[in-house]
mmCIF file of C-alpha atoms in Angstrom:
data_model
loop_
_atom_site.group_PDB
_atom_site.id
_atom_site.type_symbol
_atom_site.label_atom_id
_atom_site.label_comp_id
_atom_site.label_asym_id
_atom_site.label_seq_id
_atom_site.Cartn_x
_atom_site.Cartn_y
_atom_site.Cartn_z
ATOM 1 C CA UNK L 1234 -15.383 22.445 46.076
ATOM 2 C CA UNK L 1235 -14.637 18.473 46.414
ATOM 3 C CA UNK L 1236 -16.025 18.501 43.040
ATOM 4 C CA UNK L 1237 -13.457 21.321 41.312
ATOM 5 C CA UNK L 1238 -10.565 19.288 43.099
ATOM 6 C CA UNK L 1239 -11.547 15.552 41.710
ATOM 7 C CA UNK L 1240 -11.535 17.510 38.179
ATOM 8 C CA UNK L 1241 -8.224 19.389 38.613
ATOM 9 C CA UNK L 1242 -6.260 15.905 40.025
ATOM 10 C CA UNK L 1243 -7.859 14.233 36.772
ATOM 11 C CA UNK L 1244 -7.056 17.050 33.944
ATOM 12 C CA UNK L 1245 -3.569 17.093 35.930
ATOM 13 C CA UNK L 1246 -3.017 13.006 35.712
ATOM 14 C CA UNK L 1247 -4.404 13.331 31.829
ATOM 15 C CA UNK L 1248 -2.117 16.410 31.067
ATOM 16 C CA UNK L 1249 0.755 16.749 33.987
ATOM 17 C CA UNK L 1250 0.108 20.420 33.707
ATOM 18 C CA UNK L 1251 0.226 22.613 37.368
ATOM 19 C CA UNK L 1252 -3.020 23.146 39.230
ATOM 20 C CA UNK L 1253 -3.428 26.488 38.748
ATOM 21 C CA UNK L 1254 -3.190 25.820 35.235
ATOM 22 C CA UNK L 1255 -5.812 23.017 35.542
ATOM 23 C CA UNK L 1256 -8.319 25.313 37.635
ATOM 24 C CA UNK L 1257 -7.773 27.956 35.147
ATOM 25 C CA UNK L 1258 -8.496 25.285 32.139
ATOM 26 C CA UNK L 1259 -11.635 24.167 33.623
ATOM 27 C CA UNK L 1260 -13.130 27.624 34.667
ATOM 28 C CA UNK L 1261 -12.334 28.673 31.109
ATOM 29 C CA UNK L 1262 -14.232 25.038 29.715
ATOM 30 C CA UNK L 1263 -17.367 24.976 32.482
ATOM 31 C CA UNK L 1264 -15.848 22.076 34.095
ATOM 32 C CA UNK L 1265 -15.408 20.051 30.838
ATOM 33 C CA UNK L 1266 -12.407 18.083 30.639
ATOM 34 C CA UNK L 1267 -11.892 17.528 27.319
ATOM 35 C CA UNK L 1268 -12.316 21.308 26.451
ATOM 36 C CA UNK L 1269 -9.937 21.916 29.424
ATOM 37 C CA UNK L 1270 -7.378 19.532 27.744
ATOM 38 C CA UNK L 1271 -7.979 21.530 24.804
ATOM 39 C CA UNK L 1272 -7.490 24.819 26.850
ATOM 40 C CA UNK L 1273 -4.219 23.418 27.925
ATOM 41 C CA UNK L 1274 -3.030 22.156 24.792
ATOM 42 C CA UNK L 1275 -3.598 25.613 23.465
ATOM 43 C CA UNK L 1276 -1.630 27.003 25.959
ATOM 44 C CA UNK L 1277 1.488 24.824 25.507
ATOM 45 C CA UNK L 1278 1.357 25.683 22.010
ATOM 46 C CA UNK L 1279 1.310 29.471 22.976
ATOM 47 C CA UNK L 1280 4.228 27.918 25.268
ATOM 48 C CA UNK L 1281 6.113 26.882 22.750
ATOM 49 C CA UNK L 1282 6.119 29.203 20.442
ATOM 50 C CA UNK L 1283 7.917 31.505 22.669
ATOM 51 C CA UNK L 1284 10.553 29.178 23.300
ATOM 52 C CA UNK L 1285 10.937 28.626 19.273
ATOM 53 C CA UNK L 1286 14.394 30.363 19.461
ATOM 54 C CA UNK L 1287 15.570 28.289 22.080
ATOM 55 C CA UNK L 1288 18.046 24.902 20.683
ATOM 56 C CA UNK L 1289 16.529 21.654 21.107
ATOM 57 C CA UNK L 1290 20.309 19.744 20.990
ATOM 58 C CA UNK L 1291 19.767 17.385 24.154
ATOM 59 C CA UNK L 1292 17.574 14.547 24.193
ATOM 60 C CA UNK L 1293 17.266 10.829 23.322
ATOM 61 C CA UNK L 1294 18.098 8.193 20.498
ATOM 62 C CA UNK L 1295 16.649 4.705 20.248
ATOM 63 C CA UNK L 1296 16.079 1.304 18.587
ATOM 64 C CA UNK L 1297 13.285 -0.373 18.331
ATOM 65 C CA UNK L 1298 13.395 -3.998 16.211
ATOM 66 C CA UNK L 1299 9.930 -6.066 15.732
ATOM 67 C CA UNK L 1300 9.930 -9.125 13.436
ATOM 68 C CA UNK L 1301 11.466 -8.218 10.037
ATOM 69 C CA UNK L 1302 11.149 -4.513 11.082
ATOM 70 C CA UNK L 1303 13.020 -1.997 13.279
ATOM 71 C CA UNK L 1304 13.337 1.788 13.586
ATOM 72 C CA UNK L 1305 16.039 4.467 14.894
ATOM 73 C CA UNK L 1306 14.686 7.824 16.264
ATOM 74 C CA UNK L 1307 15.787 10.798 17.609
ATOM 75 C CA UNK L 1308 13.713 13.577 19.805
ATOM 76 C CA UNK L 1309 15.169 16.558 21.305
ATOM 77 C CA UNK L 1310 14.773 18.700 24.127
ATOM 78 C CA UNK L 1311 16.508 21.642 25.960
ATOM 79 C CA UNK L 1312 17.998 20.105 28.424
ATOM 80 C CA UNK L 1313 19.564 17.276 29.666
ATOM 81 C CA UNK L 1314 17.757 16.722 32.950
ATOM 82 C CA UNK L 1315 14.360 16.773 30.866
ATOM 83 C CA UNK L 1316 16.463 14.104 28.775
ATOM 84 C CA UNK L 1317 16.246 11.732 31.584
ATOM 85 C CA UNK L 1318 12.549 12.041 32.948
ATOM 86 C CA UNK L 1319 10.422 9.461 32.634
ATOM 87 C CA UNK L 1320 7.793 11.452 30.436
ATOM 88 C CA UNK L 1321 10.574 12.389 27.756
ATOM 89 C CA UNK L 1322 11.676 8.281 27.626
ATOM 90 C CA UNK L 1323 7.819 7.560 27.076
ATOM 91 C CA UNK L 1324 7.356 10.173 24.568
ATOM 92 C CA UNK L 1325 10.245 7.858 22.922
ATOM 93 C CA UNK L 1326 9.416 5.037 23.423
ATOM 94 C CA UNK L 1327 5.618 6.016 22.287
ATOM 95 C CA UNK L 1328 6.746 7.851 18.681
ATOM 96 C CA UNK L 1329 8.984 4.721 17.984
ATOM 97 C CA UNK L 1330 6.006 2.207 18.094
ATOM 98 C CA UNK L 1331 3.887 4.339 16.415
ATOM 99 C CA UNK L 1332 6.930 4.874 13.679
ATOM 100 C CA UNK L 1333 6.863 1.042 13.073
ATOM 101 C CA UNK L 1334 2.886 0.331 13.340
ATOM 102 C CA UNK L 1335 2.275 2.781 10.675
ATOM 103 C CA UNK L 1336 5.406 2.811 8.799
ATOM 104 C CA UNK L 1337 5.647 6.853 7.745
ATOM 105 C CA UNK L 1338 7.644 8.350 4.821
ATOM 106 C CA UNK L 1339 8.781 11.570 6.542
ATOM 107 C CA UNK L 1340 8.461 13.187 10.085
ATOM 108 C CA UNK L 1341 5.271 15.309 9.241
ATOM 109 C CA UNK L 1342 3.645 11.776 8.694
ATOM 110 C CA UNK L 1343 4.695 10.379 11.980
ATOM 111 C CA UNK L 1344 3.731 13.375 13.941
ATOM 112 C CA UNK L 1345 -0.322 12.543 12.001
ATOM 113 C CA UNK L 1346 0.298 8.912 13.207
ATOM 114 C CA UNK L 1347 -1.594 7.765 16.137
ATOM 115 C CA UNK L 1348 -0.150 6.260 19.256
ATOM 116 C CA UNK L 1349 -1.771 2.989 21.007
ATOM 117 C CA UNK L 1350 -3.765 5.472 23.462
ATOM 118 C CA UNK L 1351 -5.228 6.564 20.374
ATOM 119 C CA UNK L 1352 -3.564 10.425 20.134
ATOM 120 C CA UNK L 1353 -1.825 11.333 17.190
ATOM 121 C CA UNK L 1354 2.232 11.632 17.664
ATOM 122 C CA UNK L 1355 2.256 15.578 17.575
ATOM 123 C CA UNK L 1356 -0.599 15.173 20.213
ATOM 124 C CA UNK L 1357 1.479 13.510 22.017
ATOM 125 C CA UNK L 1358 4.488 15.801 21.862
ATOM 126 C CA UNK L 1359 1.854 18.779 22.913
ATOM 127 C CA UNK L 1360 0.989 17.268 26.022
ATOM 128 C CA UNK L 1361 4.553 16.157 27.086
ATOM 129 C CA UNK L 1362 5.365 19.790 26.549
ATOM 130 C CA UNK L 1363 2.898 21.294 28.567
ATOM 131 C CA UNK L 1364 4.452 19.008 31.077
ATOM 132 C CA UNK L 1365 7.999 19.540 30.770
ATOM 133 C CA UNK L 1366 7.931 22.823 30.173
ATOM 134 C CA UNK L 1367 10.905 22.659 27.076
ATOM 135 C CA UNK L 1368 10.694 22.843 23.236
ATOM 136 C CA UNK L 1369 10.543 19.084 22.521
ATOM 137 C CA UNK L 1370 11.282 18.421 18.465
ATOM 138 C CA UNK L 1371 10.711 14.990 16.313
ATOM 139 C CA UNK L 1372 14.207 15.436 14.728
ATOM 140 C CA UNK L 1373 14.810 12.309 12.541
ATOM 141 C CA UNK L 1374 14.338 8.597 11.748
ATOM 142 C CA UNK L 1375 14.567 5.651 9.826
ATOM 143 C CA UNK L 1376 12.983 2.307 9.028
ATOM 144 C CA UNK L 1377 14.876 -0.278 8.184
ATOM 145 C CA UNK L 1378 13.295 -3.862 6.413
ATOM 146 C CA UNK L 1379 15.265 -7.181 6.412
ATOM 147 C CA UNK L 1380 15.006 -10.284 4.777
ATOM 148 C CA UNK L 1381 13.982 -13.608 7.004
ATOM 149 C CA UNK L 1382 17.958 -15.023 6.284
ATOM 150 C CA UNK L 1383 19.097 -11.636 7.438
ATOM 151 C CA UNK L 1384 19.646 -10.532 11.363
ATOM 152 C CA UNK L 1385 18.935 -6.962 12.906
ATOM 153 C CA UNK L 1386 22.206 -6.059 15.734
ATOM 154 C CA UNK L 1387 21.047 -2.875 18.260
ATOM 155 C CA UNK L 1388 22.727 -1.094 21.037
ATOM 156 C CA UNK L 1389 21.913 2.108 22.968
ATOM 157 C CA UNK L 1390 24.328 3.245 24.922
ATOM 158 C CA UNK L 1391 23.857 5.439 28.001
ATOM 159 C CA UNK L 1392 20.010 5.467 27.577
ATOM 160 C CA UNK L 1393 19.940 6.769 24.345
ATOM 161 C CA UNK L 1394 22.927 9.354 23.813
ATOM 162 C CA UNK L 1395 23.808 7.142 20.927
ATOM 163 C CA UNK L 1396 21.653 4.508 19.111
ATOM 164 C CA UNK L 1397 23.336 1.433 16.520
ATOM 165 C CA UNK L 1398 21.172 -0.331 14.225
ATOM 166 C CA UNK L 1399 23.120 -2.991 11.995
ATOM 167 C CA UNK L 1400 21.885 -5.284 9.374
ATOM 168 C CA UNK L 1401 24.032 -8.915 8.872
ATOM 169 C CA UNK L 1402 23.770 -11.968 7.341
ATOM 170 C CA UNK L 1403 25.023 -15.169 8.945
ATOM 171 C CA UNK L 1404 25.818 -15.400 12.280
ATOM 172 C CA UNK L 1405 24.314 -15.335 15.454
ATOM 173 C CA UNK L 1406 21.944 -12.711 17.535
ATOM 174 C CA UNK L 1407 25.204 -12.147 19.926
ATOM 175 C CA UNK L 1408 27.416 -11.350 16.851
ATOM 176 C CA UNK L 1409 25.528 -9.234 15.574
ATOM 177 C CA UNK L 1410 24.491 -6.935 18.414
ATOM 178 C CA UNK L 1411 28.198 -6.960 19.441
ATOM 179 C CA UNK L 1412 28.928 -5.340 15.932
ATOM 180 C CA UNK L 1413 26.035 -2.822 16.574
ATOM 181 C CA UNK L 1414 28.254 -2.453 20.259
ATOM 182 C CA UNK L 1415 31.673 -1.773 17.982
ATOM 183 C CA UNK L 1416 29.909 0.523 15.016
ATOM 184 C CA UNK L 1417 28.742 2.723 18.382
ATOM 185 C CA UNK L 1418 32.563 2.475 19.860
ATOM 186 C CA UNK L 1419 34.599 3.269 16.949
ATOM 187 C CA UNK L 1420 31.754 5.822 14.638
ATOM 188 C CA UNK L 1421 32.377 4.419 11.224
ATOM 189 C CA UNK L 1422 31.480 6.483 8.395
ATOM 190 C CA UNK L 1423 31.907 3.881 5.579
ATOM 191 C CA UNK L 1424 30.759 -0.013 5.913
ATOM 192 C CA UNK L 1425 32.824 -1.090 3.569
ATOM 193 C CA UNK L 1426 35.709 0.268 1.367
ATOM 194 C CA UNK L 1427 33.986 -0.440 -1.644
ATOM 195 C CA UNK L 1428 31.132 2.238 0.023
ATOM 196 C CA UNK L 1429 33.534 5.330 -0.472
ATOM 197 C CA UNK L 1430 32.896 6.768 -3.814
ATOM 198 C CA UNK L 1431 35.526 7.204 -6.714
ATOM 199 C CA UNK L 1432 34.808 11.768 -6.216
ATOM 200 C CA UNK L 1433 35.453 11.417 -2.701
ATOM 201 C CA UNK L 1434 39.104 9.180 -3.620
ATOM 202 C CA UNK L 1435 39.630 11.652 -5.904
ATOM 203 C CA UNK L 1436 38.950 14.640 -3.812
ATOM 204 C CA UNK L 1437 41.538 12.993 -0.898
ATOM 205 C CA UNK L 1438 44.176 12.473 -3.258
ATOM 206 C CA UNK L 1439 44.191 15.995 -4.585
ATOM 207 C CA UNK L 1440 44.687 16.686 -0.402
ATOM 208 C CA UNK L 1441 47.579 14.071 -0.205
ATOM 209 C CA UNK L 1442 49.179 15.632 -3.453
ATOM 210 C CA UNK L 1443 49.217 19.115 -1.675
ATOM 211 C CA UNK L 1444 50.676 17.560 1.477
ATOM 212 C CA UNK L 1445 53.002 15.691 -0.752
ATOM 213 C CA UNK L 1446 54.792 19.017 -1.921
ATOM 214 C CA UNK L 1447 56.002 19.980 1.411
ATOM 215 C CA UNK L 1448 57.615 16.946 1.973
ATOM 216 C CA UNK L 1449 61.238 17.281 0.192
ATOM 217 C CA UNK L 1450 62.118 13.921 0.032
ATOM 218 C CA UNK L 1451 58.648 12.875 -1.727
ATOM 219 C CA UNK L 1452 59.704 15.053 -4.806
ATOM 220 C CA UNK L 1453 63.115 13.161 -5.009
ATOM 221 C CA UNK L 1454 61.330 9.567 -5.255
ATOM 222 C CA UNK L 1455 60.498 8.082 -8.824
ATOM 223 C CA UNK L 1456 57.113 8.890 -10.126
ATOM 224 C CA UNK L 1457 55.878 5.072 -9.333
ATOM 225 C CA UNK L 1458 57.243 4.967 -6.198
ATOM 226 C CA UNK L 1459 55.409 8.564 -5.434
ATOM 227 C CA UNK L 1460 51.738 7.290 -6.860
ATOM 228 C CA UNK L 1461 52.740 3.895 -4.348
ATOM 229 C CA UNK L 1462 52.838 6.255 -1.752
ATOM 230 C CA UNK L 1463 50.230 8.297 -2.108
ATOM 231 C CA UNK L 1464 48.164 5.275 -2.814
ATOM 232 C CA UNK L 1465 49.293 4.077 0.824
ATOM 233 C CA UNK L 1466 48.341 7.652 2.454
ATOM 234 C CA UNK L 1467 44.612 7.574 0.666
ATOM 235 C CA UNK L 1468 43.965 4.086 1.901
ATOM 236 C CA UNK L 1469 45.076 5.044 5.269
ATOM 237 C CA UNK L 1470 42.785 7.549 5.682
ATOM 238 C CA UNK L 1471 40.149 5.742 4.260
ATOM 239 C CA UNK L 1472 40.976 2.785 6.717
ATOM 240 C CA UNK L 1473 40.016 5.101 9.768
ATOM 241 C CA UNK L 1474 36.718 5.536 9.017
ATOM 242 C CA UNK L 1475 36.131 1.982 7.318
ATOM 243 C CA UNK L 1476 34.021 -0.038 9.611
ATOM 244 C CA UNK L 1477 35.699 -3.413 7.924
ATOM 245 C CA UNK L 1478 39.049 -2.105 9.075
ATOM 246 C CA UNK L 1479 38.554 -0.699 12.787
ATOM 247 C CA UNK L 1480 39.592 -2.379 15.844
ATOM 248 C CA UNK L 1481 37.007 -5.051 17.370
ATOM 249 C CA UNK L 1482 35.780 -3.933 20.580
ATOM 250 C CA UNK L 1483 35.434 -7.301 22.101
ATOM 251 C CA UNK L 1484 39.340 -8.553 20.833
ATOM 252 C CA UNK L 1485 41.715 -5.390 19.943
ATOM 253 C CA UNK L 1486 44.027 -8.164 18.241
ATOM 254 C CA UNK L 1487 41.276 -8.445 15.531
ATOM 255 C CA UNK L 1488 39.542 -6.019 13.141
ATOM 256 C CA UNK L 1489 35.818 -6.616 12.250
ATOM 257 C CA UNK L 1490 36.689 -7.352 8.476
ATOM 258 C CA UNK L 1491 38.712 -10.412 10.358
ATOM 259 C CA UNK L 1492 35.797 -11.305 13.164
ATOM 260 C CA UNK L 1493 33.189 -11.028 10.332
ATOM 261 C CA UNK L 1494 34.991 -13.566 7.860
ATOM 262 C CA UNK L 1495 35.646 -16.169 10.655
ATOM 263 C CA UNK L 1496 32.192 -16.332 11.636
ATOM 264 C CA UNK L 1497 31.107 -16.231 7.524
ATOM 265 C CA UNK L 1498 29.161 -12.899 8.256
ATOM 266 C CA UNK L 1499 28.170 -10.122 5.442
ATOM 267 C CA UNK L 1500 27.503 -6.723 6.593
ATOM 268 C CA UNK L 1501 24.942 -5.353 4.678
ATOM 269 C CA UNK L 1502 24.159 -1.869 6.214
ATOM 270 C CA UNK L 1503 23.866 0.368 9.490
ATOM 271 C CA UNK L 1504 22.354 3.268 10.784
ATOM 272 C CA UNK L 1505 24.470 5.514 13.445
ATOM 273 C CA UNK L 1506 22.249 8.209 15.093
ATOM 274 C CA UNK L 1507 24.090 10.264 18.070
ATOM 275 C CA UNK L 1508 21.696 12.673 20.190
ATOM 276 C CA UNK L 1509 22.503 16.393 18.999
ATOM 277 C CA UNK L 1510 24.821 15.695 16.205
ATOM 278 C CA UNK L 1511 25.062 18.538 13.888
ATOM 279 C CA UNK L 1512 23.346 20.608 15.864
ATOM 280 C CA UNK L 1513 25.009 24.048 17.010
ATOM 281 C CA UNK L 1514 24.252 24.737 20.604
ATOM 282 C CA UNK L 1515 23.918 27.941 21.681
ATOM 283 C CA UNK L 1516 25.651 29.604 24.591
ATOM 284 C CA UNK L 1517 24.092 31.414 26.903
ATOM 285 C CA UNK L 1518 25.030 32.086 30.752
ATOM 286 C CA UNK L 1519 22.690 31.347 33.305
ATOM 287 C CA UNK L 1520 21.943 35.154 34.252
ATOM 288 C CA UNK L 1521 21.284 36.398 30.997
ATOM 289 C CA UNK L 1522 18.796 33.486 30.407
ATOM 290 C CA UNK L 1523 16.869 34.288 33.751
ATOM 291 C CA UNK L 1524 16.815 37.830 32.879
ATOM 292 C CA UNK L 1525 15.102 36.723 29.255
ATOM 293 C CA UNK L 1526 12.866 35.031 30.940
ATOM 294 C CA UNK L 1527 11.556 37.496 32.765
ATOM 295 C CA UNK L 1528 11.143 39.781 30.177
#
């Protein structure tokens, strides 16, 4: 009996599945770990598949910068509590490192990717399911290169609920992880102005025009003074979501545009990820979810 328990508290520190599930696993595999890790992977995959319905929109972002390298990532779960555990942040932390070791053109080659404890990525998301008990998904990420004249700015705020990676040249480290700090305060969509395309100017002046005829006074103004204006409205909007424009976070009397020319620095790109964005979450009450469960 001494012998069954010593193999169940190993399979369960390998895995983190239950202990029933472990005695099961190694009934099922004559005692043989590896075929009861196998056993158990099967079985979360069985797991998951019934929980395939279910929206992954929780979960984590990050930023992870090495040398002349650096990767954002985001993995979802269920739920936010899972979010937070310390298995979840590994499984993170884990796909990240592998992202940037092997350098993968798509998802489906990260999950093949192995992981410094020598599992593959999706291996790795198998047994942190079994664990957690929650349809866990590899959603997105990037890699980003710079130059050796160029700097790399991060910031995660609360844990990983939004992730900011910005690429600069000239300045300092502080400066530019400050600007990451900003980009992740304010949620630019443009860098520049010179980033918004001529269709999309075109498309938000035909929306200013409309506005334009319900304003009686507009109509009475010389044709100049009317293109001046609507010039003025297009910009404005523009403005909003131009990163060079928006208030600094660190001086409100400032703009970036102005804290990025006194300290001679060129922004040259960033990458915004927030956890769950553009993802529809479902709503479900608490009762009827317990009573699918059970069925």
């Amino acid at each position: 009996m001494s012998e069954i328990l010593e193999l169940m508290k190993v399979l369960r520190e390998r895995t983190g599945a239950g202990l029933m599930d472990c005695k099961h696993a190694l009934l099922a595999s004559n005692n043989d770990i590896d075929a009861a890790i196998t056993y158990l992977r099967e079985k979360g995959l069985a797991k998951q598949a019934k929980k395939a319905s279910r929206i992954a929109a929780e979960g984590l972002t990050t930023v992870l910068v090495e040398n002349n390298k650096a990767v954002v990532l985001e993995i979802n779960c269920e739920t936010d509590f899972v979010a937070k555990s310390d298995p979840f942040v590994d499984l993170v932390k884990v796909t990240a490192k592998a992202a940037l070791d092997n350098n993968p053109s798509d998802v489906e080659a990260l999950q093949a990717c192995k992981t410094n404890n020598g599992q593959t990525v999706a291996e790795q998301f198998n047994d942190a399911g079994i664990k957690l008990g929650e349809k866990l998904s590899l959603r997105r990420f990037v890699i980003v290169d710079k130059n050796d004249d160029e700097l790399f700015g991060s910031y995660i705020h609360m844990g990983g609920v939004v992730s900011v990676l910005v690429k600069v040249k000239g300045g300092d480290q502080e400066l530019a992880d400050n600007l990451a700090m900003s980009i992740a305060s304010t949620n630019p969509t443009y860098l520049t102005i010179d980033a918004v395309s001529q269709e999309e100017i075109a498309k938000e002046k035909e929306i200013q025009v409309e506005k334009a005829k319900e304003d009686a006074s507009f109509a009475k103004k010389p044709a100049n003074i009317q293109e001046k204006i609507l010039e003025g409205r297009i910009n404005k909007h523009f403005e909003e979501q131009v990163l060079t424009y928006q208030e600094y976070i660190l001086d409100s009397t400032k703009t970036v545009g102005e804290i990025l020319k006194a300290n001679k620095v060129t922004p040259i790109s960033f990458v915004l990820y927030k956890v769950g964005e553009g993802i529809e979450k479902k709503k479900e009450d608490f009762a009827a979810e317990v009573a699918k469960e059970l069925q």
